[in-house]
Structures are given as C-alpha cells and as structure tokens.
Amino acid sequence: MTMTDEMSAGAAPRPALSAQPILSVRNIESIYDNVILVLRGVSLEVPEGSIVALLGGNGAGKSTTLKSISTMIGAERGRVSKGSIHFRGERTDQLTPGDLVGMGMVQVMEGRMCFGHLTVEENLIAGAYTRKLTKAQMREELDRVYAYFPRLRERRTSQAGYTSGGEQQMTAIGRAMMARPRMLLLDEPSMGLAPQIVAEIFEIVRDLNEKEGVSILLAEQNTSVALKYANYGYILESGRIMMDGPAKALAENKDVREFYLGMSSEGRESFRNRKSYRRKKRWI
Ligand SMILES: Nc1ncnc2c1ncn2[C@@H]1O[C@H](COP(=O)(O)OP(=O)(O)OP(=O)(O)O)[C@@H](O)[C@H]1O
Ligand SMILES: [Mg+2]
C-alpha cells in the first residue's frame, strides 16, 4: 500500500493538539471472519497526553476500532485488512496484543472484565504480569493505584465478582494502570453505571491523564460525559468517521446536540421519531 492510497480515502484526521500524535490510525478497514467488513476507512489521531473520545451508537464500530488498535481483534477471527496503525512512531497493525502492552498500550475491554473469583488486589497484581517487580515495588505500584482509586483500597480483599459495577470498572482500569501504560484504550467505562459513579470514574480518568501523562482513547455511547472530559472527539457511524472536532465544538454543534445529546434546538428530546432522525442527518 502506498502513502497516497492510505491518505486518499475518508476525511483527513485533524490533530486535537499540536503535539506529535502517540497514536495514528490511517484509513483502516477491519473485517471479521474474512467477510464481515465493519470499519470502512477509519482515520484518527491521539495526540500525546490527550483524551480523545470515539463516539457513536450501538454497532457503530467503536469496539472494533479499539480492538483493531490493540490487535485484540485477532482473538475474534478479525483483522485489519487495509490501512495502517502507528503507535509511538512504530507500525503496529501486524503485532500482537502482548507486543502492544510491552510498548505501553493497554486496552480495558467493554464490560469491565475482571477475574471475578480473585480479590480486587489480586486483579491489580495480575495487571503487572509483564513487569518483573519485587515485593516492595509491587506494594508501591498498588499504593500508586489505590491513591487514584481509594474505593479499591477499601475493597482490596473482596472477591472482585461480588463488588459493585463501578468498583469492577475501577478494578479493570486500575489493573491496566499496573502495567504503567503510556496509552489506555477504554471501551465504554460508563456502561450500566449510575451517573454519579460515571462522574467519579471520569474524574479519576482525567486525573490519570493529567498526573501520569497517560494518553487516552475512549469509546463511549455517553456523548455528553465523554465530551465533557475529552479534548477531541470523533463520531463513528456504520464504520465510518462522520464528524470530528475539538470536544467543545462538538458539544456545541447543532447536529451533535440534536442526534447524540438528545436535544433539539428547542432543547427537547429528538430521538423519539426515528424517521425525522434519519431525514435530518445532514452531514452524511
Ligand atoms: N466478533 C465479531 N464477529 C462478527 N461481527 C462482529 C464481531 N464483533 C462485532 N461485530 C459487528 O461489527 C459491528 C460493530 O460492532 P462493534 O462492537 O465494534 O460496535 P460498537 O460501536 O462497539 O457498539 P456498542 O456500542 O454496542 O458496543 C456490529 O455490526 C457487530 O455486529
Ligand atoms: Mg462496543
């Protein structure tokens, strides 16, 4: 594939900040079982140290995008069939998830996957499996994570499977942080959680971003929360990026407000009528 091919299709990604992107996805197509084409030319960038939101409804391709980036898609008989992905300047689309973890990228899968039969602390320890830590270093790393997630310190001896949904999500993110990532891929951290818990988790995510300098690519259906915390956003529909821009501009955009934030210009719900939703989708 030539550079020209890679750059030609789809909207050119606009960087959110002036920094060199830590992640660059160029015009990728991703396919499951060799026949189900899900991503159709997705391009995006994550500038170093930023939070970027990947937005879109059910089945838009958010998880597939994250799994293509982490290469976890391979575990589901999927692959990136076109385009390229660069992480920290290196081409990564043909590497393995283990390679990516070694390079500093960790994905937190959708559905807050924890080892339910292990304690919260054992889950966190499992996150450091790629690092050769002494007992004292492990303690230090656990304390570092507990400083961000005080609830997890309280629950550290509880079996993860019996903790609340919010605590499980925190455990999943905390476990990812134990690998000392440079970049986190978070897949719908808000899923199924009460607004107050969602806010608590996003505050911690912002803290991790600011204090640890970890870059974050966040897939979310919860547009309003994601745009509140992200610097930049991309909107995905049917495997294509339909719109992108700084988070503030997206949050103020009329179409985004109408179709993703559930507000019409009069401030009323607009999702009730699917027909008008389709008719008014102007940016397609
Ligand atoms: N393992 C798979 N095999 C075949 N098709 C898949 C697989 N995973 C996802 N798909 C299909 O790819 C499309 C995009 O799914 P994906 O999970 O990426 O969307 P999403 O934006 O994450 O949606 P949601 O918000 O519901 O999590 C869907 O049509 C889905 O059916
Ligand atoms: Mg998903």
GROMACS .gro file of C-alpha atoms and ligand atoms in nm:
model
  316
    1MET     CA    1   0.000   0.000   0.000
    2THR     CA    2   0.132   0.340  -0.094
    3MET     CA    3   0.116   0.650   0.114
    4THR     CA    4  -0.117   0.806  -0.143
    5ASP     CA    5  -0.365   0.519  -0.110
    6GLU     CA    6  -0.357   0.546   0.263
    7MET     CA    7  -0.420   0.915   0.267
    8SER     CA    8  -0.677   0.941  -0.009
    9ALA     CA    9  -1.000   0.796   0.133
   10GLY     CA   10  -1.203   0.940   0.419
   11ALA     CA   11  -1.172   1.273   0.590
   12ALA     CA   12  -0.817   1.371   0.679
   13PRO     CA   13  -0.768   1.346   1.053
   14ARG     CA   14  -0.726   1.680   1.224
   15PRO     CA   15  -0.496   1.677   1.523
   16ALA     CA   16  -0.655   1.782   1.852
   17LEU     CA   17  -0.343   1.946   1.987
   18SER     CA   18  -0.019   2.048   1.827
   19ALA     CA   19   0.175   1.761   1.990
   20GLN     CA   20   0.310   1.470   1.787
   21PRO     CA   21   0.040   1.200   1.791
   22ILE     CA   22   0.114   0.898   2.008
   23LEU     CA   23  -0.138   0.704   1.800
   24SER     CA   24  -0.220   0.745   1.436
   25VAL     CA   25  -0.480   0.534   1.258
   26ARG     CA   26  -0.488   0.578   0.881
   27ASN     CA   27  -0.776   0.469   0.670
   28ILE     CA   28  -0.822   0.125   0.822
   29GLU     CA   29  -1.068  -0.138   0.716
   30SER     CA   30  -1.141  -0.415   0.963
   31ILE     CA   31  -1.308  -0.738   0.884
   32TYR     CA   32  -1.438  -1.037   1.084
   33ASP     CA   33  -1.437  -1.394   0.953
   34ASN     CA   34  -1.291  -1.266   0.624
   35VAL     CA   35  -1.635  -1.145   0.510
   36ILE     CA   36  -1.792  -0.908   0.761
   37LEU     CA   37  -1.648  -0.566   0.678
   38VAL     CA   38  -1.709  -0.342   0.979
   39LEU     CA   39  -1.468  -0.048   0.955
   40ARG     CA   40  -1.465   0.128   0.618
   41GLY     CA   41  -1.174   0.367   0.614
   42VAL     CA   42  -1.135   0.494   0.970
   43SER     CA   43  -0.868   0.757   1.037
   44LEU     CA   44  -0.797   0.915   1.371
   45GLU     CA   45  -0.518   1.056   1.581
   46VAL     CA   46  -0.448   1.073   1.951
   47PRO     CA   47  -0.200   1.348   2.039
   48GLU     CA   48   0.039   1.257   2.320
   49GLY     CA   49  -0.111   1.340   2.659
   50SER     CA   50  -0.466   1.399   2.535
   51ILE     CA   51  -0.804   1.238   2.590
   52VAL     CA   52  -0.980   1.155   2.265
   53ALA     CA   53  -1.338   1.030   2.252
   54LEU     CA   54  -1.470   0.787   1.994
   55LEU     CA   55  -1.846   0.833   1.988
   56GLY     CA   56  -2.132   0.654   1.820
   57GLY     CA   57  -2.434   0.436   1.880
   58ASN     CA   58  -2.476   0.060   1.905
   59GLY     CA   59  -2.283  -0.129   1.642
   60ALA     CA   60  -2.112   0.182   1.501
   61GLY     CA   61  -1.774   0.009   1.526
   62LYS     CA   62  -1.624   0.169   1.837
   63SER     CA   63  -1.513  -0.156   2.000
   64THR     CA   64  -1.390  -0.287   1.665
   65THR     CA   65  -1.176   0.026   1.627
   66LEU     CA   66  -1.024  -0.019   1.973
   67LYS     CA   67  -0.967  -0.391   1.916
   68SER     CA   68  -0.806  -0.316   1.579
   69ILE     CA   69  -0.566  -0.076   1.753
   70SER     CA   70  -0.479  -0.316   2.037
   71THR     CA   71  -0.477  -0.605   1.784
   72MET     CA   72  -0.716  -0.793   2.016
   73ILE     CA   73  -0.941  -0.823   1.709
   74GLY     CA   74  -0.729  -1.123   1.614
   75ALA     CA   75  -0.881  -1.317   1.904
   76GLU     CA   76  -1.224  -1.278   1.740
   77ARG     CA   77  -1.129  -1.401   1.396
   78GLY     CA   78  -1.097  -1.044   1.284
   79ARG     CA   79  -0.816  -0.845   1.122
   80VAL     CA   80  -0.721  -0.508   0.984
   81SER     CA   81  -0.741  -0.567   0.610
   82LYS     CA   82  -0.640  -0.222   0.487
   83GLY     CA   83  -0.468   0.092   0.610
   84SER     CA   84  -0.211   0.132   0.883
   85ILE     CA   85  -0.176   0.198   1.255
   86HIS     CA   86   0.126   0.365   1.414
   87PHE     CA   87   0.186   0.378   1.788
   88ARG     CA   88   0.477   0.583   1.919
   89GLY     CA   89   0.608   0.609   1.566
   90GLU     CA   90   0.611   0.236   1.502
   91ARG     CA   91   0.378   0.049   1.274
   92THR     CA   92   0.177  -0.187   1.494
   93ASP     CA   93  -0.111  -0.338   1.299
   94GLN     CA   94   0.072  -0.666   1.246
   95LEU     CA   95   0.193  -0.702   1.606
   96THR     CA   96   0.032  -0.898   1.892
   97PRO     CA   97  -0.155  -0.765   2.199
   98GLY     CA   98   0.147  -0.868   2.408
   99ASP     CA   99   0.377  -0.657   2.188
  100LEU     CA  100   0.146  -0.360   2.233
  101VAL     CA  101   0.139  -0.398   2.613
  102GLY     CA  102   0.518  -0.409   2.601
  103MET     CA  103   0.515  -0.082   2.405
  104GLY     CA  104   0.286   0.079   2.661
  105MET     CA  105  -0.064   0.037   2.524
  106VAL     CA  106  -0.329  -0.136   2.735
  107GLN     CA  107  -0.693  -0.188   2.648
  108VAL     CA  108  -0.970  -0.205   2.906
  109MET     CA  109  -1.231  -0.417   2.735
  110GLU     CA  110  -1.602  -0.341   2.723
  111GLY     CA  111  -1.798  -0.492   3.010
  112ARG     CA  112  -1.533  -0.425   3.278
  113MET     CA  113  -1.374  -0.768   3.261
  114CYS     CA  114  -1.238  -0.869   3.599
  115PHE     CA  115  -1.126  -1.203   3.730
  116GLY     CA  116  -1.439  -1.248   3.941
  117HIS     CA  117  -1.300  -1.520   4.166
  118LEU     CA  118  -0.987  -1.320   4.252
  119THR     CA  119  -0.977  -1.036   4.502
  120VAL     CA  120  -0.958  -0.677   4.386
  121GLU     CA  121  -0.590  -0.666   4.483
  122GLU     CA  122  -0.513  -0.992   4.303
  123ASN     CA  123  -0.675  -0.843   3.993
  124LEU     CA  124  -0.448  -0.540   4.020
  125ILE     CA  125  -0.141  -0.759   4.069
  126ALA     CA  126  -0.236  -0.953   3.754
  127GLY     CA  127  -0.207  -0.625   3.562
  128ALA     CA  128   0.165  -0.607   3.637
  129TYR     CA  129   0.238  -0.953   3.500
  130THR     CA  130   0.461  -0.823   3.222
  131ARG     CA  131   0.683  -0.639   3.470
  132LYS     CA  132   0.935  -0.808   3.693
  133LEU     CA  133   0.862  -0.635   4.022
  134THR     CA  134   0.999  -0.711   4.366
  135LYS     CA  135   0.751  -0.738   4.651
  136ALA     CA  136   0.834  -0.386   4.765
  137GLN     CA  137   0.795  -0.244   4.412
  138MET     CA  138   0.461  -0.423   4.377
  139ARG     CA  139   0.345  -0.267   4.704
  140GLU     CA  140   0.448   0.074   4.575
  141GLU     CA  141   0.261   0.024   4.249
  142LEU     CA  142  -0.051  -0.091   4.434
  143ASP     CA  143  -0.034   0.215   4.656
  144ARG     CA  144   0.003   0.434   4.348
  145VAL     CA  145  -0.315   0.285   4.200
  146TYR     CA  146  -0.501   0.299   4.532
  147ALA     CA  147  -0.418   0.667   4.557
  148TYR     CA  148  -0.628   0.720   4.243
  149PHE     CA  149  -0.895   0.470   4.344
  150PRO     CA  150  -0.948   0.498   4.723
  151ARG     CA  151  -1.254   0.273   4.693
  152LEU     CA  152  -1.035  -0.009   4.569
  153ARG     CA  153  -0.810   0.017   4.871
  154GLU     CA  154  -1.118  -0.030   5.090
  155ARG     CA  155  -1.230  -0.327   4.884
  156ARG     CA  156  -0.889  -0.481   4.820
  157THR     CA  157  -0.960  -0.814   4.993
  158SER     CA  158  -1.311  -0.852   4.843
  159GLN     CA  159  -1.373  -1.101   4.567
  160ALA     CA  160  -1.399  -0.883   4.254
  161GLY     CA  161  -1.708  -1.067   4.130
  162TYR     CA  162  -1.903  -0.951   4.433
  163THR     CA  163  -1.809  -0.583   4.416
  164SER     CA  164  -2.035  -0.320   4.255
  165GLY     CA  165  -2.031  -0.244   3.883
  166GLY     CA  166  -1.846   0.081   3.949
  167GLU     CA  167  -1.586  -0.094   4.160
  168GLN     CA  168  -1.538  -0.357   3.890
  169GLN     CA  169  -1.485  -0.084   3.630
  170MET     CA  170  -1.234   0.081   3.862
  171THR     CA  171  -1.062  -0.255   3.913
  172ALA     CA  172  -1.038  -0.303   3.537
  173ILE     CA  173  -0.887   0.045   3.487
  174GLY     CA  174  -0.663   0.008   3.793
  175ARG     CA  175  -0.537  -0.325   3.661
  176ALA     CA  176  -0.450  -0.162   3.329
  177MET     CA  177  -0.261   0.112   3.517
  178MET     CA  178  -0.047  -0.154   3.688
  179ALA     CA  179   0.124  -0.210   3.353
  180ARG     CA  180   0.240   0.155   3.358
  181PRO     CA  181   0.086   0.229   3.019
  182ARG     CA  182   0.164   0.530   2.804
  183MET     CA  183  -0.178   0.491   2.649
  184LEU     CA  184  -0.509   0.346   2.765
  185LEU     CA  185  -0.789   0.232   2.538
  186LEU     CA  186  -1.110   0.246   2.741
  187ASP     CA  187  -1.419   0.080   2.600
  188GLU     CA  188  -1.741   0.228   2.743
  189PRO     CA  189  -1.637   0.283   3.102
  190SER     CA  190  -1.981   0.436   3.173
  191MET     CA  191  -2.178   0.131   3.064
  192GLY     CA  192  -2.458   0.039   3.303
  193LEU     CA  193  -2.340   0.270   3.580
  194ALA     CA  194  -2.530   0.539   3.772
  195PRO     CA  195  -2.444   0.897   3.668
  196GLN     CA  196  -2.270   0.972   3.995
  197ILE     CA  197  -2.040   0.670   3.960
  198VAL     CA  198  -1.975   0.758   3.595
  199ALA     CA  199  -1.868   1.107   3.703
  200GLU     CA  200  -1.643   0.959   3.973
  201ILE     CA  201  -1.474   0.730   3.722
  202PHE     CA  202  -1.427   1.005   3.463
  203GLU     CA  203  -1.275   1.235   3.726
  204ILE     CA  204  -1.022   0.961   3.803
  205VAL     CA  205  -0.954   0.908   3.433
  206ARG     CA  206  -0.886   1.280   3.395
  207ASP     CA  207  -0.657   1.266   3.698
  208LEU     CA  208  -0.463   0.975   3.546
  209ASN     CA  209  -0.432   1.170   3.224
  210GLU     CA  210  -0.310   1.486   3.395
  211LYS     CA  211  -0.085   1.338   3.662
  212GLU     CA  212   0.052   1.029   3.487
  213GLY     CA  213   0.051   1.184   3.141
  214VAL     CA  214  -0.124   0.879   3.003
  215SER     CA  215  -0.292   0.934   2.666
  216ILE     CA  216  -0.647   0.805   2.644
  217LEU     CA  217  -0.870   0.686   2.363
  218LEU     CA  218  -1.217   0.644   2.499
  219ALA     CA  219  -1.507   0.470   2.323
  220GLU     CA  220  -1.840   0.592   2.457
  221GLN     CA  221  -2.210   0.596   2.380
  222ASN     CA  222  -2.247   0.851   2.658
  223THR     CA  223  -2.168   1.151   2.439
  224SER     CA  224  -2.227   1.424   2.695
  225VAL     CA  225  -1.995   1.275   2.958
  226ALA     CA  226  -1.728   1.184   2.704
  227LEU     CA  227  -1.725   1.533   2.552
  228LYS     CA  228  -1.706   1.689   2.895
  229TYR     CA  229  -1.378   1.512   2.970
  230ALA     CA  230  -1.220   1.469   2.626
  231ASN     CA  231  -1.009   1.721   2.434
  232TYR     CA  232  -1.119   1.599   2.096
  233GLY     CA  233  -1.388   1.370   1.956
  234TYR     CA  234  -1.467   1.154   1.655
  235ILE     CA  235  -1.816   1.038   1.569
  236LEU     CA  236  -1.841   0.697   1.414
  237GLU     CA  237  -2.142   0.570   1.223
  238SER     CA  238  -2.161   0.239   1.037
  239GLY     CA  239  -1.785   0.201   1.042
  240ARG     CA  240  -1.702   0.549   0.914
  241ILE     CA  241  -1.596   0.870   1.086
  242MET     CA  242  -1.882   1.111   1.015
  243MET     CA  243  -1.753   1.410   1.205
  244ASP     CA  244  -1.463   1.514   1.422
  245GLY     CA  245  -1.352   1.820   1.612
  246PRO     CA  246  -1.247   1.966   1.944
  247ALA     CA  247  -1.477   1.834   2.219
  248LYS     CA  248  -1.614   2.178   2.297
  249ALA     CA  249  -1.704   2.246   1.933
  250LEU     CA  250  -1.874   1.906   1.902
  251ALA     CA  251  -2.071   1.962   2.223
  252GLU     CA  252  -2.197   2.291   2.079
  253ASN     CA  253  -2.262   2.159   1.730
  254LYS     CA  254  -2.629   2.166   1.639
  255ASP     CA  255  -2.636   1.820   1.478
  256VAL     CA  256  -2.442   1.659   1.760
  257ARG     CA  257  -2.673   1.820   2.015
  258GLU     CA  258  -2.975   1.702   1.825
  259PHE     CA  259  -2.871   1.346   1.742
  260TYR     CA  260  -2.623   1.248   2.010
  261LEU     CA  261  -2.710   1.463   2.307
  262GLY     CA  262  -3.085   1.420   2.260
  263MET     CA  263  -3.155   1.793   2.240
  264SER     CA  264  -3.327   1.973   1.956
  265SER     CA  265  -3.272   2.343   1.905
  266GLU     CA  266  -3.567   2.398   2.140
  267GLY     CA  267  -3.398   2.172   2.394
  268ARG     CA  268  -3.647   1.887   2.351
  269GLU     CA  269  -3.580   1.517   2.302
  270SER     CA  270  -3.546   1.440   1.933
  271PHE     CA  271  -3.478   1.068   1.928
  272ARG     CA  272  -3.843   0.972   1.959
  273ASN     CA  273  -3.904   0.994   1.589
  274ARG     CA  274  -3.656   0.774   1.406
  275LYS     CA  275  -3.783   0.896   1.068
  276SER     CA  276  -3.705   1.258   1.138
  277TYR     CA  277  -3.373   1.147   1.284
  278ARG     CA  278  -3.280   0.986   0.953
  279ARG     CA  279  -3.413   1.270   0.739
  280LYS     CA  280  -3.227   1.535   0.931
  281LYS     CA  281  -2.889   1.369   0.935
  282ARG     CA  282  -2.735   1.642   0.726
  283TRP     CA  283  -2.369   1.559   0.748
  284ILE     CA  284  -2.396   1.230   0.558
  285LIG     N1  285  -1.658  -1.084   1.664
  285LIG     C1  286  -1.740  -1.035   1.571
  285LIG     N2  287  -1.773  -1.110   1.462
  285LIG     C2  288  -1.854  -1.060   1.367
  285LIG     N3  289  -1.908  -0.938   1.369
  285LIG     C3  290  -1.880  -0.860   1.474
  285LIG     C4  291  -1.796  -0.904   1.580
  285LIG     N4  292  -1.785  -0.804   1.671
  285LIG     C5  293  -1.861  -0.704   1.624
  285LIG     N5  294  -1.917  -0.736   1.506
  285LIG     C6  295  -2.005  -0.650   1.424
  285LIG     O1  296  -1.937  -0.529   1.397
  285LIG     C7  297  -2.025  -0.417   1.407
  285LIG     C8  298  -1.964  -0.316   1.501
  285LIG     O2  299  -1.960  -0.370   1.631
  285LIG     P1  300  -1.880  -0.301   1.750
  285LIG     O3  301  -1.890  -0.393   1.866
  285LIG     O4  302  -1.747  -0.261   1.703
  285LIG     O5  303  -1.969  -0.170   1.772
  285LIG     P2  304  -1.975  -0.069   1.895
  285LIG     O6  305  -1.974   0.066   1.836
  285LIG     O7  306  -1.870  -0.103   1.992
  285LIG     O8  307  -2.119  -0.098   1.955
  285LIG     P3  308  -2.169  -0.099   2.108
  285LIG     O9  309  -2.190   0.045   2.145
  285LIG    O10  310  -2.295  -0.174   2.104
  285LIG    O11  311  -2.063  -0.163   2.192
  285LIG     C9  312  -2.159  -0.473   1.451
  285LIG    O12  313  -2.240  -0.482   1.338
  285LIG    C10  314  -2.127  -0.607   1.505
  285LIG    O13  315  -2.233  -0.697   1.483
  286MG      MG  316  -1.869  -0.159   2.186
   0.00000   0.00000   0.00000
